[in-house]
C-alpha positions as a LaTeX table, in Angstrom:
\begin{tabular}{lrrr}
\hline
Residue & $x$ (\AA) & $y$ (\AA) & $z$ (\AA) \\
\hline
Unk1 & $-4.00$ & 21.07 & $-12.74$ \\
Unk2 & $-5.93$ & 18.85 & $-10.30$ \\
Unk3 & $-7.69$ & 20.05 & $-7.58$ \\
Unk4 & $-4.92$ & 18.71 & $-4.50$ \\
Unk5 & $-1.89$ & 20.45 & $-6.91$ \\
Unk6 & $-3.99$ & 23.26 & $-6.86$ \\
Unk7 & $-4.54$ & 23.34 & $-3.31$ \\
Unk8 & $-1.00$ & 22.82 & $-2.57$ \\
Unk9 & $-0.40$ & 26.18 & $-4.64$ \\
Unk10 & $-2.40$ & 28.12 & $-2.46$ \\
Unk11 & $-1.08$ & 26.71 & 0.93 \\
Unk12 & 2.13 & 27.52 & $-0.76$ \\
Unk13 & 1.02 & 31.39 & $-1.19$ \\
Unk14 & $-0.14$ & 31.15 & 2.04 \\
Unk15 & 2.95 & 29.92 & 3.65 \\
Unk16 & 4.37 & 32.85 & 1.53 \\
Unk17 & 2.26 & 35.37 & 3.79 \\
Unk18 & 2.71 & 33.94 & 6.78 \\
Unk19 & 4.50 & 31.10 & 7.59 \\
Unk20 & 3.91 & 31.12 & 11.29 \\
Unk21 & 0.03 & 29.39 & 10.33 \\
Unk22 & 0.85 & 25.93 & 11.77 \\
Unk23 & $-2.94$ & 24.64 & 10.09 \\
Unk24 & $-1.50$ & 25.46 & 6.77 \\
Unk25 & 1.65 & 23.38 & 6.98 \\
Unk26 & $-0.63$ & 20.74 & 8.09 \\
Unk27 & $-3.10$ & 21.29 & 5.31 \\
Unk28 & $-0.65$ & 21.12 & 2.77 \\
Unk29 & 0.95 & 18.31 & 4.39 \\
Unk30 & $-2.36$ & 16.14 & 3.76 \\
Unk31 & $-2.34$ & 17.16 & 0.39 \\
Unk32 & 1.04 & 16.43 & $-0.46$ \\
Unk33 & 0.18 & 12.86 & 1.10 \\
Unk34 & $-2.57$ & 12.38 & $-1.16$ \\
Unk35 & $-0.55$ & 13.44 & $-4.03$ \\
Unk36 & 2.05 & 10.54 & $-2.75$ \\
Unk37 & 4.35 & 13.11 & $-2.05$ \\
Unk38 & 5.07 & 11.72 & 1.33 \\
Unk39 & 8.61 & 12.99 & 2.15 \\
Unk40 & 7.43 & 16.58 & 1.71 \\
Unk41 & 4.70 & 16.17 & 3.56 \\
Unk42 & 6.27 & 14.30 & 6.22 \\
Unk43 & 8.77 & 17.98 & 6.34 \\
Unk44 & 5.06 & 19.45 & 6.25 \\
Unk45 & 3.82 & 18.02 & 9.63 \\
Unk46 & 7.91 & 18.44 & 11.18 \\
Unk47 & 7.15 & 22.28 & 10.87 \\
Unk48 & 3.36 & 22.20 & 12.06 \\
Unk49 & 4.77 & 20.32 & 15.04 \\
Unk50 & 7.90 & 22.76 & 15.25 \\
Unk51 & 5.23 & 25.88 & 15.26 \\
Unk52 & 2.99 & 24.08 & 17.55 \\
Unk53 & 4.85 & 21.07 & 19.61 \\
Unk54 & 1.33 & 20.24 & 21.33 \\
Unk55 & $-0.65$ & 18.97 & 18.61 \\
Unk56 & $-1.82$ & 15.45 & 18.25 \\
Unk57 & $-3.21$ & 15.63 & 15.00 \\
Unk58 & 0.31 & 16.68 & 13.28 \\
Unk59 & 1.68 & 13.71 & 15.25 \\
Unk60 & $-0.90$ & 11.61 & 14.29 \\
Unk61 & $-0.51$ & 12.91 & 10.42 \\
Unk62 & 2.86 & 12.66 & 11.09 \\
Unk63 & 2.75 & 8.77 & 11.83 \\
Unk64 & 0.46 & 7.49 & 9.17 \\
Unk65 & 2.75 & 9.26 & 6.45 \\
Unk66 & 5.19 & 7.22 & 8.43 \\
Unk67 & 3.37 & 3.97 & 8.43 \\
Unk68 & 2.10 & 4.44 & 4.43 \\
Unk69 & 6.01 & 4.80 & 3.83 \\
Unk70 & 7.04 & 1.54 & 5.82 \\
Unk71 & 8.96 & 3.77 & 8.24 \\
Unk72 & 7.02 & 1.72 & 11.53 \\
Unk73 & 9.61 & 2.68 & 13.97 \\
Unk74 & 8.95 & 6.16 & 13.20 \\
Unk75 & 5.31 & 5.90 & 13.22 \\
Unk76 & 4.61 & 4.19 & 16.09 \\
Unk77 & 6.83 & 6.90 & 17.98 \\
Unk78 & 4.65 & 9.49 & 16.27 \\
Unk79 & 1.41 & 7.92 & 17.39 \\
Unk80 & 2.54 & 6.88 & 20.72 \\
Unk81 & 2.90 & 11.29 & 20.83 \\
Unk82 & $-0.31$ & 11.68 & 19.48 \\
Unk83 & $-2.12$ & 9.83 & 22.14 \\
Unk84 & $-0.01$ & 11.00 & 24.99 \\
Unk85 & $-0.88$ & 14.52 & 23.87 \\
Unk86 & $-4.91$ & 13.63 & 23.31 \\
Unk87 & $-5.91$ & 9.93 & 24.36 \\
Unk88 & $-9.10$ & 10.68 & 22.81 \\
Unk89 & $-7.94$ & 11.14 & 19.33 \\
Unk90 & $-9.79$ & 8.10 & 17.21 \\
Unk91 & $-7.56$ & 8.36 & 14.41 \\
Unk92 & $-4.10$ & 7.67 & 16.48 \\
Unk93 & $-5.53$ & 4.63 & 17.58 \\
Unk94 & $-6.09$ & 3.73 & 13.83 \\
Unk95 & $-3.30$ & 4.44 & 12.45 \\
Unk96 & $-1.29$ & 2.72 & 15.34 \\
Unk97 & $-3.68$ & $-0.47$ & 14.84 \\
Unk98 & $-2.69$ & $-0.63$ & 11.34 \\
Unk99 & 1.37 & $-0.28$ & 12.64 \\
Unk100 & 1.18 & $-2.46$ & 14.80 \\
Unk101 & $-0.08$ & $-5.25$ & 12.52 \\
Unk102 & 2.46 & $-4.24$ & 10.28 \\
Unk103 & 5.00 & $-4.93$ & 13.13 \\
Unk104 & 3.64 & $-8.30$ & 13.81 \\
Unk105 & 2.61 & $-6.95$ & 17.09 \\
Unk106 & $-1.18$ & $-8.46$ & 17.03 \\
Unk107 & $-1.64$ & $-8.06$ & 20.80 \\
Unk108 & $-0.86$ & $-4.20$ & 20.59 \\
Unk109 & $-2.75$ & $-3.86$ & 17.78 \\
Unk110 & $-5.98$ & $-5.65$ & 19.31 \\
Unk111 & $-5.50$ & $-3.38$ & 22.25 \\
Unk112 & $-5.60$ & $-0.39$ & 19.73 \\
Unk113 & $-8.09$ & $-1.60$ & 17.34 \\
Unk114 & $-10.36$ & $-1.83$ & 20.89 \\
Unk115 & $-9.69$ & 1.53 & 22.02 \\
Unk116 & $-10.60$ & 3.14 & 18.43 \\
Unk117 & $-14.02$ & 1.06 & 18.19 \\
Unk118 & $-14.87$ & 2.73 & 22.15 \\
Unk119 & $-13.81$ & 5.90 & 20.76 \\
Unk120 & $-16.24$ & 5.24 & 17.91 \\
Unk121 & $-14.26$ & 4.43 & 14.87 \\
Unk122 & $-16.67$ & 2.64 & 12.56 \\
Unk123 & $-15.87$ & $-1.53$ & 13.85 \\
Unk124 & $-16.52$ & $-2.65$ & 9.94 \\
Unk125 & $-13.87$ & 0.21 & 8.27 \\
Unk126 & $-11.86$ & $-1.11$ & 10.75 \\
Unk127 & $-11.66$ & $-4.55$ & 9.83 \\
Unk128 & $-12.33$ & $-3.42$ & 6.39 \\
Unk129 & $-8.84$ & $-1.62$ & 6.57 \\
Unk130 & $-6.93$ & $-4.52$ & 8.67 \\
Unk131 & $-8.35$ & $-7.06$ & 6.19 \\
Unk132 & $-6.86$ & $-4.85$ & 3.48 \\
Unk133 & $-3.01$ & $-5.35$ & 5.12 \\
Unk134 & $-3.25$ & $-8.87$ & 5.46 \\
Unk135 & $-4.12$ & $-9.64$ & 1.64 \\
\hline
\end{tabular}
């Protein structure tokens, strides 16, 4: 067994213990993504959020499971969350870069792509990452 199945066992135990931990749901969530398991981890970050409606990073989580799984509506909405619940949170501005692009929406995405480079997102991964989508 690989080491992300592995971890997904114990985040399953300990959802098993208690399964009021929001971190775990989100732990295993990221896992399960990584494993391409994206509709179970996209339930994953639903419950984190459920347990604990005021965190960005499930949102953000959330929304690039979204985005990876073409679902931009839904990510954008996701990320759009994210920010309005921490408009300092790098990675929301990422992801929503990448969605946007996706969408077509290239002035939104600029916008985004700035925000995350102030923030201090690396400006070469960045492009690195952009480039990727549009090859």
């Amino acid at each position: 067994m690989g080491q992300l199945a592995q971890a997904v066992n114990d985040f399953n135990k300990a959802i098993e213990i208690d399964a009021k931990q929001a971190l775990v749901w989100n732990s295993r969530g990221l896992a399960k993504a990584d494993l391409g398991e994206s509709a179970s981890a996209i339930e994953d970050f639903t419950e984190m959020i459920r347990l604990n409606p005021g965190s960005a990073v499930a949102y953000n989580n959330r929304g690039f499971v979204h985005r990876d799984m073409g679902n931009l509506d839904s990510a954008i909405r996701d990320l759009d969350k994210a920010i309005e619940l921490d408009d300092a949170l790098v990675n929301a501005y990422y992801n929503r870069t990448l969605a946007n692009i996706l969408l077509g929406r290239d002035d939104e995405a600029q916008e985004d792509a700035d925000k995350a480079v102030e923030l201090g997102y690396d400006p070469d991964a960045l492009v690195a990452a952009i480039n990727g989508l549009r090859n």
